[in-house]
Short mmCIF file of C-alpha atoms in Angstrom, two decimals:
data_model
loop_
_atom_site.label_atom_id
_atom_site.label_comp_id
_atom_site.label_asym_id
_atom_site.label_seq_id
_atom_site.Cartn_x
_atom_site.Cartn_y
_atom_site.Cartn_z
CA UNK A 1 -15.38 -1.66 -8.67
CA UNK A 2 -12.96 1.38 -7.16
CA UNK A 3 -10.16 2.74 -9.55
CA UNK A 4 -7.37 5.32 -9.53
CA UNK A 5 -5.60 7.06 -11.62
CA UNK A 6 -2.69 8.96 -11.85
CA UNK A 7 -1.98 10.65 -15.22
CA UNK A 8 1.75 11.68 -14.82
CA UNK A 9 4.12 8.64 -14.79
CA UNK A 10 7.26 10.93 -14.31
CA UNK A 11 7.46 14.10 -12.63
CA UNK A 12 10.49 16.12 -12.08
CA UNK A 13 10.77 19.31 -9.14
CA UNK A 14 13.94 21.74 -8.73
CA UNK A 15 15.06 21.80 -5.20
CA UNK A 16 13.47 23.72 -2.73
CA UNK A 17 10.26 24.37 -5.23
CA UNK A 18 6.44 23.38 -5.39
CA UNK A 19 4.93 20.33 -7.38
CA UNK A 20 1.82 18.44 -7.83
CA UNK A 21 0.75 15.45 -8.33
CA UNK A 22 -2.42 14.57 -9.80
CA UNK A 23 -4.56 11.74 -9.03
CA UNK A 24 -8.39 11.14 -9.92
CA UNK A 25 -10.48 8.11 -8.73
CA UNK A 26 -14.04 6.64 -9.51
CA UNK A 27 -16.11 4.90 -6.99
CA UNK A 28 -20.04 4.98 -6.24
CA UNK A 29 -19.27 4.69 -2.53
CA UNK A 30 -19.87 8.19 -0.36
CA UNK A 31 -17.37 7.38 2.43
CA UNK A 32 -14.09 6.30 2.13
CA UNK A 33 -10.34 6.91 3.05
CA UNK A 34 -7.60 9.00 0.57
CA UNK A 35 -3.71 8.63 0.98
CA UNK A 36 -0.43 9.45 -0.63
CA UNK A 37 2.05 6.35 -0.14
CA UNK A 38 5.84 7.26 -1.02
CA UNK A 39 8.41 4.57 -2.06
CA UNK A 40 12.01 5.36 -1.96
CA UNK A 41 14.54 3.43 -3.65
CA UNK A 42 14.91 1.11 -0.59
CA UNK A 43 10.88 0.31 -1.86
CA UNK A 44 9.40 0.43 1.62
CA UNK A 45 6.27 2.00 1.43
CA UNK A 46 5.66 5.38 3.47
CA UNK A 47 2.37 6.75 4.09
CA UNK A 48 2.57 10.47 3.44
CA UNK A 49 -0.65 12.16 4.01
CA UNK A 50 -4.37 10.89 4.32
CA UNK A 51 -7.69 12.06 3.65
CA UNK A 52 -10.89 11.42 5.06
CA UNK A 53 -14.26 11.65 2.47
CA UNK A 54 -16.33 13.22 4.93
CA UNK A 55 -14.35 15.82 5.75
CA UNK A 56 -14.11 19.24 4.12
CA UNK A 57 -10.66 20.44 5.04
CA UNK A 58 -7.48 19.08 3.15
CA UNK A 59 -4.94 17.53 4.89
CA UNK A 60 -1.65 19.04 6.03
CA UNK A 61 1.46 17.30 7.02
CA UNK A 62 4.42 19.53 7.13
CA UNK A 63 5.39 20.46 3.33
CA UNK A 64 2.28 18.08 2.56
CA UNK A 65 -0.62 18.96 1.74
CA UNK A 66 -3.29 17.85 -0.80
CA UNK A 67 -5.96 19.31 -2.67
CA UNK A 68 -9.53 17.53 -2.27
CA UNK A 69 -12.42 17.77 -4.52
CA UNK A 70 -14.97 15.71 -3.84
CA UNK A 71 -17.35 16.09 -6.76
CA UNK A 72 -14.78 16.04 -8.62
CA UNK A 73 -13.36 13.02 -7.42
CA UNK A 74 -9.94 14.54 -7.43
CA UNK A 75 -6.91 14.60 -4.75
CA UNK A 76 -3.73 15.99 -5.87
CA UNK A 77 -0.90 16.33 -3.50
CA UNK A 78 1.41 19.43 -3.16
CA UNK A 79 4.89 19.42 -2.20
CA UNK A 80 6.64 22.73 -1.08
CA UNK A 81 10.26 23.34 -0.37
CA UNK A 82 11.28 20.28 -2.62
CA UNK A 83 13.87 18.27 -0.94
CA UNK A 84 16.23 15.86 -2.49
CA UNK A 85 14.95 13.11 0.16
CA UNK A 86 11.58 13.63 -1.53
CA UNK A 87 12.96 12.17 -4.57
CA UNK A 88 10.71 8.53 -4.61
CA UNK A 89 7.70 7.10 -6.57
CA UNK A 90 4.31 8.06 -5.11
CA UNK A 91 1.44 5.87 -5.71
CA UNK A 92 -1.89 7.75 -4.64
CA UNK A 93 -4.34 4.90 -3.21
CA UNK A 94 -8.54 3.87 -2.10
CA UNK A 95 -9.65 2.84 0.56
CA UNK A 96 -13.52 1.82 1.18
CA UNK A 97 -14.32 2.79 4.92
CA UNK A 98 -17.60 0.19 4.64
CA UNK A 99 -18.65 -2.99 2.84
CA UNK A 100 -16.81 -6.05 2.07
CA UNK A 101 -13.52 -4.92 1.29
CA UNK A 102 -11.74 -5.29 4.81
CA UNK A 103 -9.67 -2.20 3.72
CA UNK A 104 -7.32 -3.00 1.40
CA UNK A 105 -5.59 -0.38 -0.67
CA UNK A 106 -6.43 0.30 -4.46
CA UNK A 107 -2.91 1.96 -5.52
CA UNK A 108 -2.49 3.91 -8.79
CA UNK A 109 0.04 3.61 -11.28
CA UNK A 110 2.29 5.34 -9.11
CA UNK A 111 3.95 9.00 -10.25
CA UNK A 112 7.86 8.74 -10.31
CA UNK A 113 9.20 11.78 -8.82
CA UNK A 114 12.68 13.40 -9.11
CA UNK A 115 14.36 16.21 -7.19
CA UNK A 116 17.04 18.34 -9.18
CA UNK A 117 19.93 20.07 -6.99
CA UNK B 1 7.45 1.37 18.00
CA UNK B 2 7.26 -1.68 16.99
CA UNK B 3 6.68 -2.17 13.22
CA UNK B 4 5.74 -4.82 10.90
CA UNK B 5 8.42 -7.92 10.49
CA UNK B 6 8.48 -9.47 7.11
CA UNK B 7 10.69 -13.19 6.89
CA UNK B 8 12.91 -13.11 4.93
CA UNK B 9 13.85 -10.12 3.12
CA UNK B 10 15.61 -11.71 0.01
CA UNK B 11 14.25 -15.42 -1.04
CA UNK B 12 15.53 -17.07 -4.43
CA UNK B 13 13.71 -20.41 -5.95
CA UNK B 14 13.62 -22.17 -8.68
CA UNK B 15 10.64 -22.52 -11.02
CA UNK B 16 8.30 -25.22 -9.23
CA UNK B 17 9.93 -24.92 -5.64
CA UNK B 18 7.77 -24.18 -3.18
CA UNK B 19 8.07 -20.74 -0.99
CA UNK B 20 6.27 -19.33 2.90
CA UNK B 21 6.44 -16.11 3.56
CA UNK B 22 6.07 -15.07 6.92
CA UNK B 23 4.70 -11.38 8.33
CA UNK B 24 4.44 -10.53 11.87
CA UNK B 25 1.95 -7.52 12.42
CA UNK B 26 2.00 -4.40 14.75
CA UNK B 27 1.12 -5.45 18.26
CA UNK B 28 -2.68 -5.24 18.42
CA UNK B 29 -3.32 -5.00 14.77
CA UNK B 30 -5.81 -6.77 13.95
CA UNK B 31 -6.30 -6.89 9.95
CA UNK B 32 -3.18 -8.18 7.84
CA UNK B 33 -2.99 -7.47 4.39
CA UNK B 34 -0.99 -9.10 1.85
CA UNK B 35 0.20 -7.40 -0.98
CA UNK B 36 1.83 -8.02 -4.32
CA UNK B 37 4.09 -5.63 -6.75
CA UNK B 38 5.86 -6.37 -10.08
CA UNK B 39 9.06 -4.90 -11.24
CA UNK B 40 7.67 -0.90 -12.51
CA UNK B 41 4.00 -1.74 -10.92
CA UNK B 42 1.71 -0.32 -7.85
CA UNK B 43 1.07 -3.27 -5.41
CA UNK B 44 -1.64 -5.57 -5.70
CA UNK B 45 -3.97 -6.49 -3.10
CA UNK B 46 -3.97 -10.62 -2.77
CA UNK B 47 -5.40 -11.55 0.71
CA UNK B 48 -6.59 -10.31 3.84
CA UNK B 49 -7.93 -11.68 7.23
CA UNK B 50 -9.32 -10.37 10.04
CA UNK B 51 -9.23 -11.69 13.71
CA UNK B 52 -8.08 -14.61 11.35
CA UNK B 53 -10.40 -15.28 9.16
CA UNK B 54 -9.98 -14.41 5.80
CA UNK B 55 -11.57 -11.08 5.10
CA UNK B 56 -11.38 -9.95 1.56
CA UNK B 57 -9.88 -12.12 -1.24
CA UNK B 58 -8.25 -9.84 -4.33
CA UNK B 59 -5.70 -11.02 -7.58
CA UNK B 60 -4.34 -14.38 -5.95
CA UNK B 61 -3.51 -17.38 -7.61
CA UNK B 62 -4.89 -20.43 -6.86
CA UNK B 63 -1.39 -21.83 -6.20
CA UNK B 64 -1.18 -19.13 -3.53
CA UNK B 65 -2.46 -19.88 0.07
CA UNK B 66 -2.19 -17.87 3.17
CA UNK B 67 -3.62 -18.36 6.92
CA UNK B 68 -3.43 -16.04 10.09
CA UNK B 69 -2.55 -17.70 13.07
CA UNK B 70 -3.28 -17.60 16.73
CA UNK B 71 -0.92 -15.36 17.79
CA UNK B 72 -1.81 -13.12 14.65
CA UNK B 73 1.44 -13.61 12.37
CA UNK B 74 0.49 -14.60 8.92
CA UNK B 75 2.21 -16.89 6.19
CA UNK B 76 1.77 -16.54 2.77
CA UNK B 77 2.33 -19.97 1.13
CA UNK B 78 3.54 -20.27 -2.61
CA UNK B 79 3.26 -23.44 -4.50
CA UNK B 80 4.63 -24.01 -8.32
CA UNK B 81 6.64 -21.13 -8.62
CA UNK B 82 6.99 -19.49 -11.61
CA UNK B 83 9.27 -16.60 -13.28
CA UNK B 84 6.64 -14.30 -13.17
CA UNK B 85 5.88 -14.78 -9.50
CA UNK B 86 9.29 -12.80 -9.06
CA UNK B 87 7.75 -9.70 -6.99
CA UNK B 88 8.30 -7.73 -3.61
CA UNK B 89 5.65 -9.26 -1.63
CA UNK B 90 4.42 -6.69 1.36
CA UNK B 91 2.34 -7.29 4.49
CA UNK B 92 0.85 -4.73 6.09
CA UNK B 93 -1.59 -4.33 9.40
CA UNK B 94 -4.00 -2.30 10.52
CA UNK B 95 -6.38 -1.48 13.33
CA UNK B 96 -9.53 -1.96 11.55
CA UNK B 97 -12.08 -0.85 14.12
CA UNK B 98 -10.58 1.88 14.79
CA UNK B 99 -11.31 5.52 12.84
CA UNK B 100 -8.80 6.97 10.93
CA UNK B 101 -6.68 3.74 10.97
CA UNK B 102 -4.10 3.47 8.31
CA UNK B 103 -2.16 0.40 6.82
CA UNK B 104 1.60 0.08 7.78
CA UNK B 105 3.63 -2.12 5.52
CA UNK B 106 6.27 -4.27 6.29
CA UNK B 107 9.53 -3.67 4.36
CA UNK B 108 8.54 -6.33 1.80
CA UNK B 109 10.25 -10.08 0.79
CA UNK B 110 11.46 -9.84 -2.07
CA UNK B 111 11.27 -13.17 -4.28
CA UNK B 112 12.98 -14.14 -7.56
CA UNK B 113 12.60 -17.13 -8.72
CA UNK B 114 14.90 -18.56 -11.38
#
């Protein structure tokens, strides 16, 4: 079974600075997707960024980028120029691309990010 | 753009009562997922449907059942409610047959069992 581990329950960053959230996962599959979801106090689950395992290039979405290390099974999220609105719980998630699990997500425990003005 | 719609947004029930949560996926999406997120917890996968057939089952209690209807909306039925069922219930939908698909989440139904 696949597992996702986020080792940082809480992180803090100064506004305008950069922060990196860690995520590791365990799987025997070679083809899968990885995601970072943001959950602000409203509790809405918002997709931040996704990475296909077969792509070597790291995904980037504006101020958000990932460092995907497939061999190490590591998938960290870097937030540049942090803004107050980035304060939220961030979940790393894994999704199989094939097999019996038809696309359901496996989440890590989350990292609560605080942004200091 | 249309999003995933869940109703009701909030629900308060007493122990041993029954609750029904509804989910209306994004039009043309063929897959619906249900997740349960307890207080301070990560979302846990309950069950999914692909083209109106149950496709996968996670940690869903036997007291819960779900189905997807001909119009693709889905309902999660919860019976003999327990205090521990208090949680945020998310529905998500995706177009599984398309590569690079992502799951779009509804705003959730907050269930409180008293």
